[in-house]
PDB file of C-alpha atoms in Angstrom:
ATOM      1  CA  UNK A 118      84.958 144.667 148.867  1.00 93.00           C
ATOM      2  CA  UNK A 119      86.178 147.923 148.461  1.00 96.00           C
ATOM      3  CA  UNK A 120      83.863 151.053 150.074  1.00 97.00           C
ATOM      4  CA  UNK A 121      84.763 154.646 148.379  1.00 98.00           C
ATOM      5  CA  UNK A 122      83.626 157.866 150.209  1.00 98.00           C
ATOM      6  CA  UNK A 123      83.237 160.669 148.580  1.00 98.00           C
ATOM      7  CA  UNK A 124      84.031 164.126 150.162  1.00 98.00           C
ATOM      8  CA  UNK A 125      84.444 167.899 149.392  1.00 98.00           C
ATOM      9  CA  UNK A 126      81.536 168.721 146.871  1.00 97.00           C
ATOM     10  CA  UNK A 127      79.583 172.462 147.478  1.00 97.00           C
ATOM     11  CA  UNK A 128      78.318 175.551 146.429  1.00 98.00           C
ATOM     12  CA  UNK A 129      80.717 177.547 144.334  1.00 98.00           C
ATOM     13  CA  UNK A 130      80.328 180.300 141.747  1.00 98.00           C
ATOM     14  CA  UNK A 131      81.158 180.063 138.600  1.00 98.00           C
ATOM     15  CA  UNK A 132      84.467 180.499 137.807  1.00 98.00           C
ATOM     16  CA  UNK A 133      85.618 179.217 141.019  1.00 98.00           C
ATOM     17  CA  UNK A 134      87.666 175.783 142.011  1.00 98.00           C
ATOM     18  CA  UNK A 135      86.972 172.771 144.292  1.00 98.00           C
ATOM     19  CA  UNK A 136      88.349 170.005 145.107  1.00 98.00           C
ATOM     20  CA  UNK A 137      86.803 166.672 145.660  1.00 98.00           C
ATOM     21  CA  UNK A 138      88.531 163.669 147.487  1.00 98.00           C
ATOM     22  CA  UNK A 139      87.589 160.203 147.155  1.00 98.00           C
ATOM     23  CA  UNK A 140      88.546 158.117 150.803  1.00 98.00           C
ATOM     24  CA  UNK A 141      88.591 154.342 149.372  1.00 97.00           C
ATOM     25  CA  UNK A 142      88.521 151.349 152.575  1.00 95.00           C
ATOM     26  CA  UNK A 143      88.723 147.450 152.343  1.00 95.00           C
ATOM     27  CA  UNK A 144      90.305 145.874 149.899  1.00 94.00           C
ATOM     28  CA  UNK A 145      92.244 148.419 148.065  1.00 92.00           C
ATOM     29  CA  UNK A 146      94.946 146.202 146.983  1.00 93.00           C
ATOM     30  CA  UNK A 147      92.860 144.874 144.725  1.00 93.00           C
ATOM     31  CA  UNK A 148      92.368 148.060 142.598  1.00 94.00           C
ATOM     32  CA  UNK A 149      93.455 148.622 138.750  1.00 94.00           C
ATOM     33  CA  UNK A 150      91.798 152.125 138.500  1.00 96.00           C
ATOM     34  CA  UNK A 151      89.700 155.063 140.223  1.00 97.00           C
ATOM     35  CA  UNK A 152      86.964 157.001 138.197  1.00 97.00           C
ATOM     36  CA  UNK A 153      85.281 160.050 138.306  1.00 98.00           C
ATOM     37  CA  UNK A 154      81.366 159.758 137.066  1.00 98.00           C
ATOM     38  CA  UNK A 155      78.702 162.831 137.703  1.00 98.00           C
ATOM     39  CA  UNK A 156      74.907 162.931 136.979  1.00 98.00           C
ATOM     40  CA  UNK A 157      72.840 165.908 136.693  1.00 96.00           C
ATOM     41  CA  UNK A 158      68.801 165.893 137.001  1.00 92.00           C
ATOM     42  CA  UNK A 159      67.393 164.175 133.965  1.00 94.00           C
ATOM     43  CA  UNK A 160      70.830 163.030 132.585  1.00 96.00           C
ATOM     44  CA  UNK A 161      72.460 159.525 132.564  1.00 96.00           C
ATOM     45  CA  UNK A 162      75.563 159.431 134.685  1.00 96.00           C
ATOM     46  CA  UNK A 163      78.434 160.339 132.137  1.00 97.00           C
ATOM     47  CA  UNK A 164      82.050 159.653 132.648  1.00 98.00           C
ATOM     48  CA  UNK A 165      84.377 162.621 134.347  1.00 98.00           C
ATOM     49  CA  UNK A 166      87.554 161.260 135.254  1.00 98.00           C
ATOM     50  CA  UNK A 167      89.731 158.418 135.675  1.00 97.00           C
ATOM     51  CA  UNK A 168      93.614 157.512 137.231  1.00 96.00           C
ATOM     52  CA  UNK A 169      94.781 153.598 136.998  1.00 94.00           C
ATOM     53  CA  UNK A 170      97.136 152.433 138.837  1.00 91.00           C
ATOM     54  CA  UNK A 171      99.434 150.702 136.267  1.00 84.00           C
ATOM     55  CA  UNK A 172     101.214 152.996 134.384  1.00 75.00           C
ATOM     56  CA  UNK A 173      99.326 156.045 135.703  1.00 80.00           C
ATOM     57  CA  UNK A 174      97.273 157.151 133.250  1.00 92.00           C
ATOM     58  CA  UNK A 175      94.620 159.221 133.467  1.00 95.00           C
ATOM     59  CA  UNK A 176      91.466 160.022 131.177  1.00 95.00           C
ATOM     60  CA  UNK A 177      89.164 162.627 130.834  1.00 97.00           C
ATOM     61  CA  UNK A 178      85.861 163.543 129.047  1.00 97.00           C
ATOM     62  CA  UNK A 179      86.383 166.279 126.831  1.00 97.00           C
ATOM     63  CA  UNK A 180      84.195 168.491 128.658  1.00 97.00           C
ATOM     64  CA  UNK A 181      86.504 168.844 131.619  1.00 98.00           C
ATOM     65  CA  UNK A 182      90.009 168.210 129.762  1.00 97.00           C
ATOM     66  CA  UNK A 183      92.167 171.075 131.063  1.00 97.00           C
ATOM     67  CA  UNK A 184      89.848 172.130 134.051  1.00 98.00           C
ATOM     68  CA  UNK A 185      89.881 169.396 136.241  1.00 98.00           C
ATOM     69  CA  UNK A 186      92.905 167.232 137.233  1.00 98.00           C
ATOM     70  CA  UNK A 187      92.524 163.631 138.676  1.00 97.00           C
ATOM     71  CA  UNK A 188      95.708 162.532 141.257  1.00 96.00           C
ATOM     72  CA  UNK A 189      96.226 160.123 144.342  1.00 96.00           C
ATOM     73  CA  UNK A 190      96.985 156.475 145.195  1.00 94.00           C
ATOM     74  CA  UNK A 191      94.858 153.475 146.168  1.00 94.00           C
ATOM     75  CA  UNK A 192      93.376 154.715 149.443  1.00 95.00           C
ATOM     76  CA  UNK A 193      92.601 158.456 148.403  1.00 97.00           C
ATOM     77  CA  UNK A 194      91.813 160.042 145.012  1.00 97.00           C
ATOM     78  CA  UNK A 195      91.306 163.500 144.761  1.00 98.00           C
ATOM     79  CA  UNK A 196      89.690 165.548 141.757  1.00 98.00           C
ATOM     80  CA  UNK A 197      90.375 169.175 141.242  1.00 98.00           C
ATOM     81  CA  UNK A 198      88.278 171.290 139.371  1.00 98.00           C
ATOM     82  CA  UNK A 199      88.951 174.240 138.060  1.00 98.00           C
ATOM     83  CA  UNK A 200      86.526 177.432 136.243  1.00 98.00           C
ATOM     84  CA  UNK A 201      84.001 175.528 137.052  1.00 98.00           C
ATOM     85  CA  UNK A 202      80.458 176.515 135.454  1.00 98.00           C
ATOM     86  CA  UNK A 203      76.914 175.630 135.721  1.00 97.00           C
ATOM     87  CA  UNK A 204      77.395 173.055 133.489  1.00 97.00           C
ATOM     88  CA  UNK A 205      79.393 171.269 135.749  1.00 98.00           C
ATOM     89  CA  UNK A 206      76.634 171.233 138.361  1.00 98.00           C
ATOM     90  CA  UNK A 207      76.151 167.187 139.248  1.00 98.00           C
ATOM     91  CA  UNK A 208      76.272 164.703 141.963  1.00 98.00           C
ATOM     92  CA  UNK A 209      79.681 163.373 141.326  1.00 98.00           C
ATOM     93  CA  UNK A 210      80.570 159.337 142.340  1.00 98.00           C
ATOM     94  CA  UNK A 211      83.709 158.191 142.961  1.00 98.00           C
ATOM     95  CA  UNK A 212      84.221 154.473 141.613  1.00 98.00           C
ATOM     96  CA  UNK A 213      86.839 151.569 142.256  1.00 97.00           C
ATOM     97  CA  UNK A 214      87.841 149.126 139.349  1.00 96.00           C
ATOM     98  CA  UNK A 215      89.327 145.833 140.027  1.00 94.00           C
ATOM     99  CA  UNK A 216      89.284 145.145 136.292  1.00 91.00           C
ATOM    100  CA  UNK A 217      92.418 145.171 133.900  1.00 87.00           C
ATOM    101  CA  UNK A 218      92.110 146.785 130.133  1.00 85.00           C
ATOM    102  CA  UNK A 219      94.664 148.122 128.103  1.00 83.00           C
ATOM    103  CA  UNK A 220      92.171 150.162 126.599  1.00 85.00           C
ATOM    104  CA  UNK A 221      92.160 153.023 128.018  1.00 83.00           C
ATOM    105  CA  UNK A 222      88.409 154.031 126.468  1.00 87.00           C
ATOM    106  CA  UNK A 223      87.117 151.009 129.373  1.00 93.00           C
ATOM    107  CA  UNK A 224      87.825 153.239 132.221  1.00 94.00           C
ATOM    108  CA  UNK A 225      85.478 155.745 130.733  1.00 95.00           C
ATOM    109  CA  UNK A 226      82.710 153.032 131.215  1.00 95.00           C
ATOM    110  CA  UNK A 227      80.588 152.766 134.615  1.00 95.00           C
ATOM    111  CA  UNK A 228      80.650 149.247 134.095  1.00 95.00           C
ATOM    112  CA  UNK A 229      83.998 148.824 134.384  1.00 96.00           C
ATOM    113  CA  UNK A 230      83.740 149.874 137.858  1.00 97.00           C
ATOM    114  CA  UNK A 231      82.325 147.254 140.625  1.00 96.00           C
ATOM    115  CA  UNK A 232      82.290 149.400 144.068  1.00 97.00           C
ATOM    116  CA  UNK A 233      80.576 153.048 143.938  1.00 98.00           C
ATOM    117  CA  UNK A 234      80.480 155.778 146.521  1.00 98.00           C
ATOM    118  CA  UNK A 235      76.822 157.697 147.345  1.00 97.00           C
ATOM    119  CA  UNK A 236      77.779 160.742 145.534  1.00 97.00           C
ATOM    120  CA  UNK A 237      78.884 164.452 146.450  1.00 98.00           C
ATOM    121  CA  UNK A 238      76.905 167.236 145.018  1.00 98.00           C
ATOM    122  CA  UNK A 239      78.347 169.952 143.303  1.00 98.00           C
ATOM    123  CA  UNK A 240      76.815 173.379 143.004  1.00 98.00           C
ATOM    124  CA  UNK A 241      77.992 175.879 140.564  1.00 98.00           C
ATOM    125  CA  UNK A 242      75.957 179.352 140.496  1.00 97.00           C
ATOM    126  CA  UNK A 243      76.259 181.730 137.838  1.00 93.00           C
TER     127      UNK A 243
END
């Protein structure tokens, strides 16, 4: 089992930066990757962000590519986000994969991902 806790989300106005952090507990060992998924009202949860641990790589939705940067190790992830806009408004999840790929593409899946935090919202006013 592996519990992620997600932290940080807010009110911000547009334009402006936060940074979310993702506290993961149990068995992090076990972990290939950390992703990044939001959902806004009335929209399916859509892929944000993701680091894996072999090789580092990261991956990002085109939406956010050069805004928001994804960073840390097994037991905390962070994601900052810059000039953010209303857009970006969401409850974001934080999500642990014990799964292997070397397609990169399955870490922008939600099913790739086993363990799932409750969610920070994010706010962004105009």
């Amino acid at each position: 089992q592996v519990r992620p806790v997600e932290s940080g989300g807010g009110l911000v106005q547009a334009g402006g930066s936060l940074r979310l952090s993702c506290a993961a507990s149990g068995r992090t060992f076990t972990t290939t990757a950390m992703g990044w998924f939001r959902q806004a009202p009335g929209k399916e949860r859509e892929f944000v962000a993701a680091i894996t641990w072999s090789g580092s790589n990261t991956y990002y939705s085109d939406s956010v590519k050069g805004r928001f940067t994804v960073s840390g190790d097994k037991n905390t992830v962070y994601l900052q986000m810059n000039s953010l806009t209303p857009d970006d408004t969401a409850l974001y999840y934080c999500a642990a994969s014990t799964l292997t790929y070397r397609i990169g593409s399955y870490y922008q899946t939600p099913r790739t991902y086993g363990y799932w935090g409750q969610g920070t919202q994010v706010t962004v006013s105009s």
